[in-house]
Amino acid sequence: MKNFIQNLPKAELHLHIEGTLEPELMFKLAKKNSIKIPYQNVDDVRKAYEFDSLQPFLDIYYAGASVLITQEDFYDLTWAYLLKCKDQNILHVEIFFDPQTHTSRGVAFGDVVEGISEALNDGHEKLGISSFLIMSFLRHLSEDEAIKTLKESLPYKYFIKGVGLDSSELGNPPSKFQKVFRMAKNAGYKCVAHAGEEGDASYIKEAIELLGVDRIDHGVRCEEDRELMKRLKDEQIPLTMCPLSNLKLKVVGDLKNYNLKKLLEYGLCVTVNSDDPAYFGGYLNENYEAMAKSLNLSKEDMKTISKNSFKASFLDDEDIKKIIYEI
Ligand code: ADE
Ligand code: ZN
């Protein structure tokens, strides 16, 4: 099965570029940029990666991102992830970045976008990996701040495919961001949102009904609402699920009880993704392997999941058809 997964062409649709910051690069950049981090060494960092919910993880994740300062830092971070993609036979990636995490520290929006985009461009030319960039708004901040970020992005629209919504879910429902998503849609951006990771099914419903999202990031808790399940199925609204993330952040206690197989069998367009692989102990293939093992999934199931990853992507229909045929 491991070889089968390795050889399967895959797309990754739920990946925070800041969540690919491995401790080795964190230390290297901290030293170069003279940023203090609260760890003595790489082992120390890894030991700190024990979380009992989303918020303690986010606190550490934002602190880690503080070592990213220059355009070159964002290039190096992205390039390291693309090399991993090449290793894992990932042909297409749709990458989140959190501009507010960086602009709030005085890093220029353009440095972030141009650093990431240059690496993505090289990834296409040198590694044959296609990609899109998705700008995420931090939902613990206000909608006005999200609107400011949206306006800042417009000169760089050429580099950005869509907008997303991430960070602390509980208490920050999609309804808080209706205006900025409407503006983003009018500007021609695709829309996605994290929903139903820690928040209940109403967060997913709101993301669909009030934000008009093209897909749901996570969506684990959709099962709580039968009508919502039917809509997800009828309209084939994709879920970008992240098993190792959900295990690490205690969204699920044991992957043997994870609902991915059930959702797949019900007919939802379920995909598997890695979220923040440097923090959760596995990149994309490790997530596929965890699902195969814990849920006893077959090679056919793995093929369905990889086909779904392209079907749910923002690639052109013709490109999607071609790769699905190849799979
Ligand atoms: N930002 C990075 N990873 C996240 C996650 N799993 N949920 C919400 N926001 C995030
Ligand atoms: Zn995420």
Short mmCIF file of C-alpha atoms and ligand atoms in Angstrom, two decimals:
data_model
loop_
_atom_site.label_atom_id
_atom_site.label_comp_id
_atom_site.label_asym_id
_atom_site.label_seq_id
_atom_site.Cartn_x
_atom_site.Cartn_y
_atom_site.Cartn_z
CA MET A 1 0.00 0.00 0.00
CA LYS A 2 2.87 2.39 0.82
CA ASN A 3 4.26 2.05 -2.72
CA PHE A 4 0.81 2.33 -4.20
CA ILE A 5 0.23 5.62 -2.35
CA GLN A 6 3.69 6.88 -3.32
CA ASN A 7 2.99 6.23 -7.01
CA LEU A 8 -0.52 7.66 -6.99
CA PRO A 9 -0.66 11.14 -8.58
CA LYS A 10 -2.07 13.49 -5.94
CA ALA A 11 -3.17 17.09 -5.40
CA GLU A 12 -2.89 18.83 -2.04
CA LEU A 13 -5.64 21.37 -1.38
CA HIS A 14 -5.33 22.16 2.32
CA LEU A 15 -1.82 23.20 3.22
CA HIS A 16 -0.71 26.26 5.21
CA ILE A 17 2.71 27.24 3.95
CA GLU A 18 3.60 28.54 7.44
CA GLY A 19 2.74 25.04 8.70
CA THR A 20 5.56 23.53 6.65
CA LEU A 21 8.23 25.35 8.66
CA GLU A 22 10.42 22.51 9.93
CA PRO A 23 12.35 23.16 13.18
CA GLU A 24 15.70 23.05 11.31
CA LEU A 25 14.68 25.92 9.01
CA MET A 26 13.07 27.73 11.97
CA PHE A 27 16.44 27.73 13.77
CA LYS A 28 18.36 28.72 10.66
CA LEU A 29 16.08 31.71 9.97
CA ALA A 30 15.93 32.73 13.66
CA LYS A 31 19.73 32.94 13.66
CA LYS A 32 19.96 34.77 10.34
CA ASN A 33 17.27 37.32 11.29
CA SER A 34 18.29 37.61 14.98
CA ILE A 35 14.84 36.55 16.19
CA LYS A 36 14.57 35.03 19.68
CA ILE A 37 12.64 31.76 19.87
CA PRO A 38 11.86 30.00 23.17
CA TYR A 39 13.71 26.76 22.32
CA GLN A 40 17.32 25.58 22.84
CA ASN A 41 17.44 23.13 19.96
CA VAL A 42 15.44 21.21 17.36
CA ASP A 43 14.48 18.41 19.77
CA ASP A 44 13.16 21.01 22.17
CA VAL A 45 10.89 22.36 19.44
CA ARG A 46 9.53 18.93 18.55
CA LYS A 47 8.83 18.21 22.23
CA ALA A 48 6.69 21.36 22.42
CA TYR A 49 4.39 19.99 19.70
CA GLU A 50 1.83 18.39 22.01
CA PHE A 51 -1.58 20.01 21.74
CA ASP A 52 -4.93 19.38 23.35
CA SER A 53 -6.92 21.59 20.95
CA LEU A 54 -6.58 24.11 18.11
CA GLN A 55 -5.67 27.24 20.12
CA PRO A 56 -2.47 25.96 21.83
CA PHE A 57 -1.28 24.84 18.40
CA LEU A 58 -2.07 28.24 16.84
CA ASP A 59 -0.11 30.03 19.59
CA ILE A 60 3.01 28.01 18.77
CA TYR A 61 2.42 28.21 15.01
CA TYR A 62 2.21 32.02 15.02
CA ALA A 63 5.31 32.25 17.25
CA GLY A 64 7.19 29.98 14.82
CA ALA A 65 6.17 32.13 11.83
CA SER A 66 7.90 35.15 13.43
CA VAL A 67 11.27 33.98 12.03
CA LEU A 68 10.04 34.67 8.47
CA ILE A 69 11.14 38.17 7.54
CA THR A 70 12.48 38.57 4.00
CA GLN A 71 11.18 37.66 0.57
CA GLU A 72 13.97 35.09 0.40
CA ASP A 73 12.73 33.44 3.63
CA PHE A 74 9.31 32.92 2.06
CA TYR A 75 10.98 31.58 -1.07
CA ASP A 76 13.08 29.08 0.93
CA LEU A 77 10.08 27.93 2.98
CA THR A 78 7.99 27.32 -0.14
CA TRP A 79 10.79 25.71 -2.11
CA ALA A 80 11.46 23.22 0.72
CA TYR A 81 7.78 22.21 0.63
CA LEU A 82 7.81 21.84 -3.17
CA LEU A 83 10.79 19.48 -2.96
CA LYS A 84 8.73 17.39 -0.54
CA CYS A 85 5.87 17.43 -3.07
CA LYS A 86 8.20 16.16 -5.76
CA ASP A 87 9.29 13.32 -3.44
CA GLN A 88 5.68 12.38 -2.73
CA ASN A 89 4.39 12.53 -6.32
CA ILE A 90 2.14 15.52 -5.64
CA LEU A 91 1.41 17.07 -9.03
CA HIS A 92 -0.69 20.06 -7.99
CA VAL A 93 -0.89 22.19 -4.82
CA GLU A 94 -3.24 24.92 -3.61
CA ILE A 95 -1.40 26.66 -0.82
CA PHE A 96 -2.76 28.88 1.96
CA PHE A 97 -0.81 31.78 3.35
CA ASP A 98 -1.77 34.06 6.25
CA PRO A 99 -0.71 37.60 5.23
CA GLN A 100 -1.93 39.19 8.48
CA THR A 101 0.47 37.04 10.52
CA HIS A 102 3.31 38.77 8.68
CA THR A 103 2.06 42.28 7.88
CA SER A 104 1.21 42.76 11.59
CA ARG A 105 4.98 42.33 12.28
CA GLY A 106 5.94 44.91 9.66
CA VAL A 107 6.71 42.49 6.81
CA ALA A 108 5.53 43.90 3.47
CA PHE A 109 2.59 42.12 1.82
CA GLY A 110 4.52 42.13 -1.46
CA ASP A 111 7.54 40.38 0.08
CA VAL A 112 5.35 37.53 1.31
CA VAL A 113 3.46 37.05 -1.95
CA GLU A 114 6.44 37.52 -4.23
CA GLY A 115 8.67 35.18 -2.21
CA ILE A 116 6.08 32.40 -2.24
CA SER A 117 5.08 33.02 -5.87
CA GLU A 118 8.65 32.96 -7.16
CA ALA A 119 9.15 29.54 -5.57
CA LEU A 120 5.83 28.34 -7.03
CA ASN A 121 6.92 29.54 -10.44
CA ASP A 122 10.24 27.67 -10.11
CA GLY A 123 8.30 24.66 -8.86
CA HIS A 124 6.33 24.68 -12.09
CA GLU A 125 9.37 25.18 -14.33
CA LYS A 126 11.89 22.93 -12.59
CA LEU A 127 9.74 20.31 -10.84
CA GLY A 128 6.62 20.25 -13.03
CA ILE A 129 4.30 21.02 -10.09
CA SER A 130 1.32 23.27 -10.82
CA SER A 131 -0.02 25.49 -8.06
CA PHE A 132 -2.43 28.16 -6.87
CA LEU A 133 -2.12 30.49 -3.91
CA ILE A 134 -5.01 31.12 -1.49
CA MET A 135 -4.91 34.08 0.90
CA SER A 136 -6.49 33.29 4.27
CA PHE A 137 -8.08 35.83 6.57
CA LEU A 138 -7.46 35.31 10.29
CA ARG A 139 -10.92 34.91 11.79
CA HIS A 140 -9.87 35.93 15.32
CA LEU A 141 -9.29 39.42 13.88
CA SER A 142 -12.05 41.79 12.75
CA GLU A 143 -13.81 41.87 9.40
CA ASP A 144 -12.47 45.40 8.87
CA GLU A 145 -8.94 44.05 9.13
CA ALA A 146 -9.82 41.33 6.61
CA ILE A 147 -11.20 44.02 4.25
CA LYS A 148 -7.95 45.98 4.62
CA THR A 149 -6.01 42.82 3.72
CA LEU A 150 -8.26 42.15 0.73
CA LYS A 151 -7.57 45.67 -0.58
CA GLU A 152 -3.83 45.19 -0.01
CA SER A 153 -3.98 42.03 -2.12
CA LEU A 154 -5.53 43.61 -5.21
CA PRO A 155 -2.26 44.80 -6.81
CA TYR A 156 -1.03 41.18 -6.46
CA LYS A 157 -4.22 39.58 -7.72
CA TYR A 158 -2.35 37.99 -10.59
CA PHE A 159 -0.58 35.73 -8.05
CA ILE A 160 -3.63 34.84 -5.94
CA LYS A 161 -6.43 32.44 -6.91
CA GLY A 162 -8.73 32.74 -3.95
CA VAL A 163 -9.41 33.64 -0.34
CA GLY A 164 -9.88 31.45 2.72
CA LEU A 165 -10.73 31.74 6.40
CA ASP A 166 -8.65 30.15 9.16
CA SER A 167 -7.39 30.49 12.77
CA SER A 168 -9.54 30.21 15.95
CA GLU A 169 -12.90 28.84 14.81
CA LEU A 170 -15.00 28.79 17.99
CA GLY A 171 -16.71 32.14 18.54
CA ASN A 172 -15.68 33.39 15.08
CA PRO A 173 -18.38 32.01 12.75
CA PRO A 174 -18.43 32.59 8.98
CA SER A 175 -21.29 35.10 9.41
CA LYS A 176 -18.69 37.54 10.79
CA PHE A 177 -17.06 37.72 7.33
CA GLN A 178 -19.99 38.00 4.90
CA LYS A 179 -19.06 41.42 3.57
CA VAL A 180 -15.39 40.65 2.86
CA PHE A 181 -16.25 37.38 1.12
CA ARG A 182 -18.81 39.20 -1.05
CA MET A 183 -16.12 41.75 -1.96
CA ALA A 184 -13.61 38.95 -2.68
CA LYS A 185 -16.09 37.18 -4.93
CA ASN A 186 -16.81 40.41 -6.81
CA ALA A 187 -13.07 40.85 -7.30
CA GLY A 188 -12.97 37.41 -8.97
CA TYR A 189 -11.46 35.34 -6.16
CA LYS A 190 -12.48 31.75 -5.46
CA CYS A 191 -13.71 31.26 -1.89
CA VAL A 192 -13.03 28.54 0.69
CA ALA A 193 -13.30 28.48 4.50
CA HIS A 194 -12.24 26.34 7.44
CA ALA A 195 -15.46 25.10 9.02
CA GLY A 196 -16.50 22.19 11.18
CA GLU A 197 -13.02 21.54 12.58
CA GLU A 198 -13.90 22.48 16.17
CA GLY A 199 -17.06 24.41 15.31
CA ASP A 200 -20.33 22.51 14.91
CA ALA A 201 -22.22 21.83 11.66
CA SER A 202 -23.77 25.33 11.71
CA TYR A 203 -20.33 26.76 10.84
CA ILE A 204 -20.28 24.61 7.69
CA LYS A 205 -23.83 25.62 6.79
CA GLU A 206 -22.98 29.30 7.25
CA ALA A 207 -19.80 28.99 5.14
CA ILE A 208 -21.90 27.58 2.29
CA GLU A 209 -24.97 29.78 2.64
CA LEU A 210 -23.47 33.08 3.77
CA LEU A 211 -19.99 33.02 2.24
CA GLY A 212 -20.77 30.99 -0.90
CA VAL A 213 -17.62 28.89 -0.59
CA ASP A 214 -16.47 26.51 -3.32
CA ARG A 215 -15.24 23.97 -0.77
CA ILE A 216 -15.05 23.39 2.98
CA ASP A 217 -11.71 22.98 4.78
CA HIS A 218 -12.04 20.14 7.33
CA GLY A 219 -15.83 19.72 7.61
CA VAL A 220 -15.46 16.80 10.05
CA ARG A 221 -18.60 17.76 11.96
CA CYS A 222 -20.94 17.82 8.91
CA GLU A 223 -22.46 14.53 10.09
CA GLU A 224 -24.37 16.36 12.82
CA ASP A 225 -26.79 17.81 10.23
CA ARG A 226 -28.56 15.39 7.87
CA GLU A 227 -29.88 18.12 5.58
CA LEU A 228 -26.37 19.57 5.27
CA MET A 229 -25.00 16.12 4.42
CA LYS A 230 -27.53 15.82 1.62
CA ARG A 231 -26.60 19.23 0.26
CA LEU A 232 -22.86 18.43 0.38
CA LYS A 233 -23.61 15.27 -1.56
CA ASP A 234 -26.08 16.69 -4.08
CA GLU A 235 -23.87 19.67 -4.90
CA GLN A 236 -20.61 17.71 -4.49
CA ILE A 237 -19.15 20.48 -2.33
CA PRO A 238 -15.69 19.11 -1.49
CA LEU A 239 -14.31 18.61 2.02
CA THR A 240 -10.54 19.00 2.41
CA MET A 241 -10.03 16.71 5.39
CA CYS A 242 -6.76 16.48 7.35
CA PRO A 243 -6.56 13.27 9.41
CA LEU A 244 -3.20 13.68 11.17
CA SER A 245 -4.06 17.29 12.02
CA ASN A 246 -7.41 16.24 13.48
CA LEU A 247 -5.66 13.56 15.53
CA LYS A 248 -2.93 15.91 16.81
CA LEU A 249 -5.44 18.63 17.75
CA LYS A 250 -7.79 16.10 19.39
CA VAL A 251 -10.67 16.73 17.00
CA VAL A 252 -10.75 12.92 16.95
CA GLY A 253 -9.37 10.67 19.70
CA ASP A 254 -8.40 7.74 17.51
CA LEU A 255 -8.18 7.59 13.71
CA LYS A 256 -9.99 4.25 13.84
CA ASN A 257 -13.08 6.33 14.68
CA TYR A 258 -12.47 8.97 12.01
CA ASN A 259 -15.55 9.54 9.82
CA LEU A 260 -13.76 9.88 6.47
CA LYS A 261 -14.73 6.40 5.24
CA LYS A 262 -18.34 6.92 6.24
CA LEU A 263 -18.48 10.25 4.41
CA LEU A 264 -16.84 8.72 1.35
CA GLU A 265 -19.32 5.84 1.30
CA TYR A 266 -22.21 8.27 1.69
CA GLY A 267 -21.01 9.89 -1.56
CA LEU A 268 -19.29 13.09 -0.45
CA CYS A 269 -16.33 14.50 -2.38
CA VAL A 270 -13.79 13.85 0.37
CA THR A 271 -10.10 14.67 -0.03
CA VAL A 272 -7.06 13.98 2.20
CA ASN A 273 -4.56 16.73 3.02
CA SER A 274 -1.79 17.56 5.48
CA ASP A 275 -2.75 21.03 6.89
CA ASP A 276 0.46 21.87 8.84
CA PRO A 277 2.75 18.89 8.21
CA ALA A 278 5.79 20.20 10.11
CA TYR A 279 3.65 20.31 13.28
CA PHE A 280 1.50 17.21 12.85
CA GLY A 281 4.05 14.52 12.05
CA GLY A 282 3.34 13.78 8.42
CA TYR A 283 3.10 15.12 4.88
CA LEU A 284 0.49 14.04 2.34
CA ASN A 285 1.54 10.41 1.82
CA GLU A 286 1.65 9.83 5.57
CA ASN A 287 -1.93 11.11 5.79
CA TYR A 288 -3.04 8.73 3.01
CA GLU A 289 -1.18 5.87 4.76
CA ALA A 290 -2.81 6.67 8.11
CA MET A 291 -6.24 6.50 6.48
CA ALA A 292 -5.50 3.24 4.66
CA LYS A 293 -4.28 1.64 7.87
CA SER A 294 -6.76 3.00 10.43
CA LEU A 295 -9.87 2.68 8.26
CA ASN A 296 -8.84 -0.36 6.28
CA LEU A 297 -9.21 1.47 2.99
CA SER A 298 -8.59 -0.34 -0.27
CA LYS A 299 -6.44 0.70 -3.23
CA GLU A 300 -9.69 1.62 -5.02
CA ASP A 301 -10.56 3.94 -2.11
CA MET A 302 -7.12 5.53 -2.36
CA LYS A 303 -7.70 6.09 -6.08
CA THR A 304 -11.08 7.66 -5.38
CA ILE A 305 -9.48 10.03 -2.87
CA SER A 306 -6.72 11.04 -5.27
CA LYS A 307 -9.25 11.55 -8.09
CA ASN A 308 -11.33 13.67 -5.71
CA SER A 309 -8.27 15.81 -4.96
CA PHE A 310 -8.12 16.87 -8.62
CA LYS A 311 -11.90 17.07 -9.02
CA ALA A 312 -12.05 19.45 -6.04
CA SER A 313 -9.15 21.60 -7.28
CA PHE A 314 -9.36 24.92 -9.08
CA LEU A 315 -7.65 23.49 -12.16
CA ASP A 316 -9.42 23.78 -15.54
CA ASP A 317 -11.97 21.05 -16.32
CA GLU A 318 -9.91 19.72 -19.23
CA ASP A 319 -6.80 19.31 -17.04
CA ILE A 320 -8.89 17.58 -14.37
CA LYS A 321 -10.41 15.15 -16.87
CA LYS A 322 -6.98 14.29 -18.25
CA ILE A 323 -5.40 13.48 -14.88
CA ILE A 324 -8.46 11.54 -13.69
CA TYR A 325 -8.27 9.46 -16.85
CA GLU A 326 -4.58 8.77 -16.15
CA ILE A 327 -5.31 7.71 -12.56
N1 ADE B 1 -4.12 27.70 10.62
C1 ADE B 1 -3.21 26.76 10.38
N2 ADE B 1 -3.69 25.55 10.62
C2 ADE B 1 -4.99 25.71 11.01
C3 ADE B 1 -6.03 24.84 11.37
N3 ADE B 1 -5.87 23.52 11.41
N4 ADE B 1 -7.21 25.38 11.72
C4 ADE B 1 -7.39 26.70 11.69
N5 ADE B 1 -6.45 27.56 11.35
C5 ADE B 1 -5.25 27.09 11.00
ZN ZN B 2 -6.04 24.33 7.93
#
